PDB file of C-alpha atoms in Angstrom:
ATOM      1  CA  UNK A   1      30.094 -33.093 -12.328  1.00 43.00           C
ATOM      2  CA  UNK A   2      31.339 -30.900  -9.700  1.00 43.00           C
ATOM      3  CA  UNK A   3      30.136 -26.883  -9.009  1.00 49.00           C
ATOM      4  CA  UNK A   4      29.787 -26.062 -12.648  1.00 57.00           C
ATOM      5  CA  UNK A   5      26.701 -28.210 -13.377  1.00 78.00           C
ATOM      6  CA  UNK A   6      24.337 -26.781 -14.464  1.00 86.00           C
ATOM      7  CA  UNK A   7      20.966 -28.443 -14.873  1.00 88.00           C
ATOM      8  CA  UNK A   8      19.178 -28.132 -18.755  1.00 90.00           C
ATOM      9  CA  UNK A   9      16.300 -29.554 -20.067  1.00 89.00           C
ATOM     10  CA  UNK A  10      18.551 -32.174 -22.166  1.00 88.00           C
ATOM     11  CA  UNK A  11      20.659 -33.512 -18.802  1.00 90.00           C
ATOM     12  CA  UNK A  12      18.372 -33.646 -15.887  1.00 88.00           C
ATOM     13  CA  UNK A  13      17.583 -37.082 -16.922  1.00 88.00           C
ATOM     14  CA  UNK A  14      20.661 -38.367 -16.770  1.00 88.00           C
ATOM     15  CA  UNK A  15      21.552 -36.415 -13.465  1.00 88.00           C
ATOM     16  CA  UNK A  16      21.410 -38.326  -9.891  1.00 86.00           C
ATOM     17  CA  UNK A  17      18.694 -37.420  -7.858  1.00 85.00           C
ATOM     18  CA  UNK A  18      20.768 -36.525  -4.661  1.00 84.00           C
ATOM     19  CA  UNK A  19      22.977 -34.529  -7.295  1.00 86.00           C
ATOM     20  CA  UNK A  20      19.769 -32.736  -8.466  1.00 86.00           C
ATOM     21  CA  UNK A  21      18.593 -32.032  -5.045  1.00 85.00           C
ATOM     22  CA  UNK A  22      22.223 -30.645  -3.500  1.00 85.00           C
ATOM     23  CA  UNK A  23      22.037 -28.490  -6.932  1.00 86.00           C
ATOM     24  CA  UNK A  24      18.313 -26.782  -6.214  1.00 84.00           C
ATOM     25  CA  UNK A  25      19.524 -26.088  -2.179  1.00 81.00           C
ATOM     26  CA  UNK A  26      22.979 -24.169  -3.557  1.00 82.00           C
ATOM     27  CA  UNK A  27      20.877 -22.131  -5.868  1.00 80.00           C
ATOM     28  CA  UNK A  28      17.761 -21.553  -3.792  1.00 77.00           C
ATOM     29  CA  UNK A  29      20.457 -20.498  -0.773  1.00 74.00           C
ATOM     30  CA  UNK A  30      22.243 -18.230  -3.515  1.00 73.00           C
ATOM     31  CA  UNK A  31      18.914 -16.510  -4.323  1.00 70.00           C
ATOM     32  CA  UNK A  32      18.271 -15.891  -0.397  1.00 66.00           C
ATOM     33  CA  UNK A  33      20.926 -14.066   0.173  1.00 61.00           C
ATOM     34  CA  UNK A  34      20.310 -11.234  -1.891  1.00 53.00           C
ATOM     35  CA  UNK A  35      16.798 -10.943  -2.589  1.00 51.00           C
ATOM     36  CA  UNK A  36      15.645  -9.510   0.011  1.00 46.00           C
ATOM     37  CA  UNK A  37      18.360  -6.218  -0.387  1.00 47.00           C
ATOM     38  CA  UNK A  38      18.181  -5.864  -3.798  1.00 48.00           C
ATOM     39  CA  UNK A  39      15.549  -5.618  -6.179  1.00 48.00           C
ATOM     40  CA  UNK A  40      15.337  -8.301  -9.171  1.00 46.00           C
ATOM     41  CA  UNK A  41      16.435  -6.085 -11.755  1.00 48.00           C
ATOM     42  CA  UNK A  42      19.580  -5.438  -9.875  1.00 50.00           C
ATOM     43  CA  UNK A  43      20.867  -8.943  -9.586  1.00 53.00           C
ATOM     44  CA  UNK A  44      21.278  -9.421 -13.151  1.00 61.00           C
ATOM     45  CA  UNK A  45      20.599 -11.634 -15.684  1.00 68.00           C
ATOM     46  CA  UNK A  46      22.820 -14.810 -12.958  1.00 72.00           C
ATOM     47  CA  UNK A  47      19.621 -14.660 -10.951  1.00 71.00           C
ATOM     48  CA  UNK A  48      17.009 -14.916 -13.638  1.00 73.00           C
ATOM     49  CA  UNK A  49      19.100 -18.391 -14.902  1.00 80.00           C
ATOM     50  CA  UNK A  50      19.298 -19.881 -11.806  1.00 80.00           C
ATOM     51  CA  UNK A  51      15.667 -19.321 -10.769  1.00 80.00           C
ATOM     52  CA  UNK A  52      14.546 -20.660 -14.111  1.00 84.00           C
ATOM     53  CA  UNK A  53      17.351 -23.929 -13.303  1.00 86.00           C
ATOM     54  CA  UNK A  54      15.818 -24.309  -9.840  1.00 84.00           C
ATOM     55  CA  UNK A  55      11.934 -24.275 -11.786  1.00 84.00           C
ATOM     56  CA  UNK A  56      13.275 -26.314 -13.686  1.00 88.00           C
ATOM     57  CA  UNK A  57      14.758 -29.291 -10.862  1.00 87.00           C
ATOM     58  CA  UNK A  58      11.789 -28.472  -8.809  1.00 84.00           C
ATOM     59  CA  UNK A  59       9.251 -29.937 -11.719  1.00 85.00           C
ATOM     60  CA  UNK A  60      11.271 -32.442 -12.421  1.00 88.00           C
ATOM     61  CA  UNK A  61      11.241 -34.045  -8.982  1.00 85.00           C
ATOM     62  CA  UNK A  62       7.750 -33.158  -8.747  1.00 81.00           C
ATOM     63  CA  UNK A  63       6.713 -35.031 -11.634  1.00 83.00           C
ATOM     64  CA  UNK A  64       8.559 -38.349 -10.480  1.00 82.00           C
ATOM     65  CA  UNK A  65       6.627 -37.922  -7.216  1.00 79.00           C
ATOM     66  CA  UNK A  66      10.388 -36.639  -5.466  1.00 77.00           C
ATOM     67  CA  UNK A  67       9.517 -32.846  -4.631  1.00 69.00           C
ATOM     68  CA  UNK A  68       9.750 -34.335  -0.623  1.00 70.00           C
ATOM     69  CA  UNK A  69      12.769 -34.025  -1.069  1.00 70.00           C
ATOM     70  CA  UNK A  70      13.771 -30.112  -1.382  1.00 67.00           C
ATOM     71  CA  UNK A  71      10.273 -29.912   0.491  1.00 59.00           C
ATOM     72  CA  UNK A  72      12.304 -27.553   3.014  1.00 47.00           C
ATOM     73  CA  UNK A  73      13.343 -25.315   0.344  1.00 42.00           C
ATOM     74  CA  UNK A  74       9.836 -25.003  -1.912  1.00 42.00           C
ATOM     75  CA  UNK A  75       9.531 -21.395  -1.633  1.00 42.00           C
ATOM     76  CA  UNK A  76      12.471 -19.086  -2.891  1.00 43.00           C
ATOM     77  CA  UNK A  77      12.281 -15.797  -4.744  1.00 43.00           C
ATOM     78  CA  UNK A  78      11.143 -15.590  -8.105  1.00 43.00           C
ATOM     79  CA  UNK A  79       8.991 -18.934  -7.938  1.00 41.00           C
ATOM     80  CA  UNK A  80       6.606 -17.990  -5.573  1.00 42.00           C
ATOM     81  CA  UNK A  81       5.924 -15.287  -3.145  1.00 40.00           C
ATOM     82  CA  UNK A  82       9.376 -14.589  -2.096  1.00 40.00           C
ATOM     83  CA  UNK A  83      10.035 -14.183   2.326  1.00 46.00           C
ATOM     84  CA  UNK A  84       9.736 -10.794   3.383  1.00 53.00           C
ATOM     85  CA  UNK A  85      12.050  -9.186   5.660  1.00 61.00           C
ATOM     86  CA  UNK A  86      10.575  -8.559   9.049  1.00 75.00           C
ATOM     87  CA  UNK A  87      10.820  -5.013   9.107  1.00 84.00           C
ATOM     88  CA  UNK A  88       8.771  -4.731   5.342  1.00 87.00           C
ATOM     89  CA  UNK A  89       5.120  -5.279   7.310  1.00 85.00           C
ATOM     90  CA  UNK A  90       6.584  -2.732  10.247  1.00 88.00           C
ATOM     91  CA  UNK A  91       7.166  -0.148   7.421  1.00 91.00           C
ATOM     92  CA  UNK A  92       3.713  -0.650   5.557  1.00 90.00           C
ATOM     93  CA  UNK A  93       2.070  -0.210   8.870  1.00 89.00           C
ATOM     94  CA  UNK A  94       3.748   2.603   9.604  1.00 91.00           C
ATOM     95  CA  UNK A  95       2.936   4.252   6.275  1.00 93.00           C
ATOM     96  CA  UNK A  96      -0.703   3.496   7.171  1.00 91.00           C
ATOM     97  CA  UNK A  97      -0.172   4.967  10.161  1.00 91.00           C
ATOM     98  CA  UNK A  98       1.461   8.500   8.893  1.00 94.00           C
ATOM     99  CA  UNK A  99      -0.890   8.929   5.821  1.00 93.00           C
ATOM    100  CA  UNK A 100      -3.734   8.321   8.407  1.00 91.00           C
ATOM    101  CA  UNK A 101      -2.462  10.585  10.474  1.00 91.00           C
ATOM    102  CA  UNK A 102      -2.007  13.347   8.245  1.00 93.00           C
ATOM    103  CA  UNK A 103      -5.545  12.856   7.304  1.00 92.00           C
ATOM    104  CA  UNK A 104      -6.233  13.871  11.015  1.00 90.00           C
ATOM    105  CA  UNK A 105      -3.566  16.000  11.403  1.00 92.00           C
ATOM    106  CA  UNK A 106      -5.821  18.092   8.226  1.00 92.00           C
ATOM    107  CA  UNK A 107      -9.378  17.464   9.993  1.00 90.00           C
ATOM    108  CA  UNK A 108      -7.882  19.164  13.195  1.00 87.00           C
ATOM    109  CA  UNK A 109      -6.229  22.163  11.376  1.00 89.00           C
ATOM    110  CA  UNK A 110      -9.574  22.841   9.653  1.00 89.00           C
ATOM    111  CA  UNK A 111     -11.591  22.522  13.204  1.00 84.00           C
ATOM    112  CA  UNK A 112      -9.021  24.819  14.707  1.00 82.00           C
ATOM    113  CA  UNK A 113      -9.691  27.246  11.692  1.00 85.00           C
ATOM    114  CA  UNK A 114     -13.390  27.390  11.914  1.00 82.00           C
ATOM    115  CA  UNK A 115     -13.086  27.056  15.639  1.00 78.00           C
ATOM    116  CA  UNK A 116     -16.074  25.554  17.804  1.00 67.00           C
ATOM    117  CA  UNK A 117     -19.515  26.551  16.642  1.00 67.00           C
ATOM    118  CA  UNK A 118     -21.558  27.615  20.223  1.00 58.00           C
ATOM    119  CA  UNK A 119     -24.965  27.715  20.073  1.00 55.00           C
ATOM    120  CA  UNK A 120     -27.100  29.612  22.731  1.00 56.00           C
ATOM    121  CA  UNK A 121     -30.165  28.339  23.685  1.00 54.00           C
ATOM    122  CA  UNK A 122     -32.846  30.979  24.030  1.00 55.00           C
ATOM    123  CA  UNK A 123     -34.070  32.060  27.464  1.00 55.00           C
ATOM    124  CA  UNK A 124     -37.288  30.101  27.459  1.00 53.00           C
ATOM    125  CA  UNK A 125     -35.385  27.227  26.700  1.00 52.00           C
ATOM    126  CA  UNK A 126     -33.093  27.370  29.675  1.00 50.00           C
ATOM    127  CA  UNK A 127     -34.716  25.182  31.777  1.00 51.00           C
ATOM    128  CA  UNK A 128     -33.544  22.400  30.211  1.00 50.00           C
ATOM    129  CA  UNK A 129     -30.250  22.937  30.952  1.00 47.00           C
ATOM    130  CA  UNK A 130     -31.037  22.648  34.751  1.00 49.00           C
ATOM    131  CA  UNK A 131     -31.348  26.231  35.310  1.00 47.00           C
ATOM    132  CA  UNK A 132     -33.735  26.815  38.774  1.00 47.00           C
ATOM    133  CA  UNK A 133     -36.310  28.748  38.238  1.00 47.00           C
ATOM    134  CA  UNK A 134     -35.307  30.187  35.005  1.00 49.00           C
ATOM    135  CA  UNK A 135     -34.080  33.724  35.524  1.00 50.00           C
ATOM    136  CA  UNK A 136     -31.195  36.052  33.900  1.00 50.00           C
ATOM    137  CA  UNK A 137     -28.746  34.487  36.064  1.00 53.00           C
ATOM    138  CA  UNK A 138     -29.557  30.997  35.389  1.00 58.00           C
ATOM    139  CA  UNK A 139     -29.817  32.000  31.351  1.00 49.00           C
ATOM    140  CA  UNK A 140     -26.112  33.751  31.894  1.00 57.00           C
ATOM    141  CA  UNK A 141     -24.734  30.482  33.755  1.00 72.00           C
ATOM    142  CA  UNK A 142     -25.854  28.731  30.557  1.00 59.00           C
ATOM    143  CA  UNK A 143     -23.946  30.767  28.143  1.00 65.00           C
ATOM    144  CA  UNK A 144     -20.712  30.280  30.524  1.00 70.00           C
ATOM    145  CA  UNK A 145     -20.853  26.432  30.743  1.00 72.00           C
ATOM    146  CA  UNK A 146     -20.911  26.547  26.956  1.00 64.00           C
ATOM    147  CA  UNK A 147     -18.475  28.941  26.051  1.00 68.00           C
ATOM    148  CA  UNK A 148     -16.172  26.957  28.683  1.00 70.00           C
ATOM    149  CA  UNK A 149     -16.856  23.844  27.082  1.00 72.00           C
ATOM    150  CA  UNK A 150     -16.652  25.155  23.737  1.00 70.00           C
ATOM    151  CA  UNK A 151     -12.979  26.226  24.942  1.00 74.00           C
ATOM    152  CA  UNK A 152     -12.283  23.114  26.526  1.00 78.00           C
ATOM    153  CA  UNK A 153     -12.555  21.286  22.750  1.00 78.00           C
ATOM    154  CA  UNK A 154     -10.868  23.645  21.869  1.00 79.00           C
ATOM    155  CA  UNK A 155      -7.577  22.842  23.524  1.00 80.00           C
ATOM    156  CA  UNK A 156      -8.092  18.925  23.087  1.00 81.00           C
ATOM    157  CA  UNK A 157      -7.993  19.844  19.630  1.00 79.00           C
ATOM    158  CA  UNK A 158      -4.558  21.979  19.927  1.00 85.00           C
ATOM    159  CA  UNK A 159      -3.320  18.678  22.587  1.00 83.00           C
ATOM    160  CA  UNK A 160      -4.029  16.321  19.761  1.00 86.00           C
ATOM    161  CA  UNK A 161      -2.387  18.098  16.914  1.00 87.00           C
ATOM    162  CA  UNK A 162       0.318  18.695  18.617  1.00 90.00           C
ATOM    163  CA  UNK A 163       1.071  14.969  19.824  1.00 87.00           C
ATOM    164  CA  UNK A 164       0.033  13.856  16.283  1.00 88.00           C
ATOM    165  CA  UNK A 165       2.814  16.442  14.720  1.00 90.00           C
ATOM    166  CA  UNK A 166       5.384  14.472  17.218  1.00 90.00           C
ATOM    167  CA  UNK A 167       4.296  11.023  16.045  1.00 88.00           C
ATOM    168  CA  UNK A 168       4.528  12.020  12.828  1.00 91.00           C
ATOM    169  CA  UNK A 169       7.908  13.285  12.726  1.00 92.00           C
ATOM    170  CA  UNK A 170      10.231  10.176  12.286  1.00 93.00           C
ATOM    171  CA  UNK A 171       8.573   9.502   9.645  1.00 94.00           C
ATOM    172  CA  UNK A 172       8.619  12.775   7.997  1.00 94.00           C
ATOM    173  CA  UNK A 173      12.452  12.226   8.066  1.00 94.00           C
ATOM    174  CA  UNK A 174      12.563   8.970   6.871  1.00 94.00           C
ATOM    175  CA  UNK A 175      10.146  10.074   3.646  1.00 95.00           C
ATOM    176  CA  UNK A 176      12.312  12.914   2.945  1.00 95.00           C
ATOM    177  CA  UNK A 177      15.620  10.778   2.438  1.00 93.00           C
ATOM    178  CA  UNK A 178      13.704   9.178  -0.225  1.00 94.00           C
ATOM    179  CA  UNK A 179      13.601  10.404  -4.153  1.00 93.00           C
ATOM    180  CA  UNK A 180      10.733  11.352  -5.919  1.00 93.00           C
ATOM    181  CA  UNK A 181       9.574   8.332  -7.186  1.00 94.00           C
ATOM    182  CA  UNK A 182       9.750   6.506  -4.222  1.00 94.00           C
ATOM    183  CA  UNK A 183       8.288   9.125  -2.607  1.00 95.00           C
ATOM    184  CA  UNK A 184       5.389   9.238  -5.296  1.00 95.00           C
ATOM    185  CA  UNK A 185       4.935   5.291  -5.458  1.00 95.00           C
ATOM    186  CA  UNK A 186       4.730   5.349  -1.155  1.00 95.00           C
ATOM    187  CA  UNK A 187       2.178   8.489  -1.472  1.00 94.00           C
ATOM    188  CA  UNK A 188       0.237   6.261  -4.236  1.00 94.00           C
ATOM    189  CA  UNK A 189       0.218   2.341  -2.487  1.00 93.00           C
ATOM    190  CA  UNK A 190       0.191   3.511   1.365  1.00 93.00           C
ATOM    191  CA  UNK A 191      -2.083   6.909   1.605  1.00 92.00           C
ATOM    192  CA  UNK A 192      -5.352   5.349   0.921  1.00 89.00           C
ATOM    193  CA  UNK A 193      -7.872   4.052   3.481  1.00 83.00           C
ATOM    194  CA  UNK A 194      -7.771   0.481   1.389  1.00 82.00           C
ATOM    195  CA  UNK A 195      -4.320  -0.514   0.038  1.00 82.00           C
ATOM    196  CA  UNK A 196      -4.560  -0.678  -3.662  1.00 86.00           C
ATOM    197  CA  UNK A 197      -2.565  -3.855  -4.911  1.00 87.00           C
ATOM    198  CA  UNK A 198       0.569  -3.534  -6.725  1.00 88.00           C
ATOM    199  CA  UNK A 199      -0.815  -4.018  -9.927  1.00 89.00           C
ATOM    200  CA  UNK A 200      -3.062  -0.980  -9.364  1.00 90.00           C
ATOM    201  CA  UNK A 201      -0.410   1.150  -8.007  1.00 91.00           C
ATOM    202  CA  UNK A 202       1.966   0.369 -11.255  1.00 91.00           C
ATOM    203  CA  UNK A 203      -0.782   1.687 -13.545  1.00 90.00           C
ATOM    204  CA  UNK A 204      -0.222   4.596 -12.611  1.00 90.00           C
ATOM    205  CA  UNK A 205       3.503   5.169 -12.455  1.00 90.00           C
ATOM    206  CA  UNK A 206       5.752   5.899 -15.562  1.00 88.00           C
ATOM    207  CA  UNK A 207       8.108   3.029 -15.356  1.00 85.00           C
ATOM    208  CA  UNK A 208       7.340  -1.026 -15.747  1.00 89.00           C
ATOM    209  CA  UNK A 209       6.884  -3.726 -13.527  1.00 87.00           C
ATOM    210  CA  UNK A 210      10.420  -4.209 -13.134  1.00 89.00           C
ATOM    211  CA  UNK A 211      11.089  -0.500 -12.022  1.00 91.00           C
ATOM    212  CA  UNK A 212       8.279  -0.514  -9.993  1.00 91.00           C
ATOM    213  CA  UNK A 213       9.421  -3.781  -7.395  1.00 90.00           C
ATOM    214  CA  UNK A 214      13.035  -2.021  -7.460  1.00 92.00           C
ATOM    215  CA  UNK A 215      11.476   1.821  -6.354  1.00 93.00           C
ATOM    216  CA  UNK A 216       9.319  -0.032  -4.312  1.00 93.00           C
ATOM    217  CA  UNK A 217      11.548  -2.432  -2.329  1.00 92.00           C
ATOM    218  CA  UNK A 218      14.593   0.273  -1.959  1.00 92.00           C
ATOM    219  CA  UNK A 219      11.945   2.915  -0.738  1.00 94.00           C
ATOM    220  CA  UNK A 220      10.939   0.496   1.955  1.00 93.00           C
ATOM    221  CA  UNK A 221      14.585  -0.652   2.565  1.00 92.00           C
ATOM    222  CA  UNK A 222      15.465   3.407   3.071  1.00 93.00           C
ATOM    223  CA  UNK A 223      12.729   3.825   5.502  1.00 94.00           C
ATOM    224  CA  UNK A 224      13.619   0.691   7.722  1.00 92.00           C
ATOM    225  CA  UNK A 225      17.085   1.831   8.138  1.00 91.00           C
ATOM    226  CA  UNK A 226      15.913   5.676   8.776  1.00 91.00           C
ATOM    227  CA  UNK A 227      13.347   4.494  11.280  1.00 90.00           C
ATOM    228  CA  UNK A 228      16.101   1.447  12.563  1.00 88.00           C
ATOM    229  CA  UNK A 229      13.783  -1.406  12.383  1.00 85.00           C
ATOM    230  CA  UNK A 230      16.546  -3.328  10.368  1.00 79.00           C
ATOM    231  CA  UNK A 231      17.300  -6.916  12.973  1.00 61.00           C
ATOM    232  CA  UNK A 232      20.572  -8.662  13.107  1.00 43.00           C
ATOM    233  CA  UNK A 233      20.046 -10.859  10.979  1.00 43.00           C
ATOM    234  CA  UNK A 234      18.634  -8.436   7.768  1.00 48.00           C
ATOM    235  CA  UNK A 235      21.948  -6.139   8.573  1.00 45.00           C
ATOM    236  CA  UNK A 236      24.056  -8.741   7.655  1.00 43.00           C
ATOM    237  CA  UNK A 237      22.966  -9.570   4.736  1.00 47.00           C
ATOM    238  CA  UNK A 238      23.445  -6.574   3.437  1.00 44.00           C
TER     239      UNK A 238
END
């Protein structure tokens, strides 16, 4: 039958197992190559008939107790939970990471604000701060042993920012190459302290489900290469 068979519900019968099976590796290898670069919507209406033709093979064999045999090949895109790239989990922990961050980043700006509350113990009180015998000068050692501490938080606080400001700052880059909604859809599914699901997240964006995996998937994509987590083996099959 050659390269241009293609598998229908009125042939498979008559179709040689082997045939069947050679068939669902060429299309499941086709579907590979792309899917993890492109979004669905941009491979066209090709990929949509050859995932349905692979279904289609794939419950075939199963039901004559065969499915052993493209057992290697049971999970391809569009069937079931498609591979991920490698760097796809490196990017979603990063984007943890940076909307954690900035959550920090916030907290400190507002301590630095306010700056740190002392509190001055009165005189009769001293005592329990291992002052000797109580006294002006023990009360005055107090007060300096607090403000000094008080300043000592103080610059922790300014040490911290600053180093969180540097972490943050590939990032930063990598989020600005992006457009807006990619940029709103990463804000949305990676800023909160539990990761909504996908389904959540695309209730409330303005586009549909197809949209959403292409926004979602090039945003990620963008980052990755910004960042350079892409491996060797992702770059070429671009």
């Amino acid at each position: 039958m050659g390269k241009s068979l293609e598998v229908t519900p009125k042939n498979i019968k008559h179709i040689k197992v082997d045939v069947l099976t050679k068939r669902y590796h060429a299309i499941t290898q086709q579907l590979r190559r792309k899917v993890d670069v492109f979004a669905y919507h941009e491979l066209g209406e090709s990929f949509i008939r050859l995932r349905k033709e692979a279904q289609l093979i794939q419950a075939f064999l199963k039901k004559k107790d065969l499915e052993h045999l493209i057992a290697e090949q049971m999970t391809f895109p569009g069937m079931e939970r498609p591979k991920r790239p490698t760097y796809v989990s490196i990017v979603e922990y990063k984007l943890f990471d940076y909307y954690q961050n900035l959550k920090q980043i916030e907290e400190l700006r507002s301590n630095l604000e306010k700056g740190v509350e002392i509190v001055i113990p009165m005189p009769s009180c001293v005592s329990q701060y291992g002052g000797e015998g109580g006294g002006h000068g023990s009360y005055q050692s107090v007060q300096e042993r607090l403000v000094i501490r008080a300043d000592n938080i103080q610059q922790s606080w300014e040490i911290e920012l600053e180093d969180l400001l540097l972490r943050i700052r590939p990032m930063e880059r990598a989020l600005q190459q992006l457009d807006y909604r990619q940029r709103a859809l990463v804000k949305e599914k990676y800023s909160h302290d539990i990761e909504p699901t996908d389904l959540e997240v695309m209730d409330k964006m303005p586009f549909n489900k197809t949209i959403f995996y292409e926004v979602k998937n090039s945003a990620l994509l963008r980052i990755a290469e910004s960042l350079r987590l892409l491996g060797e083996e992702e770059e070429e099959e671009e």
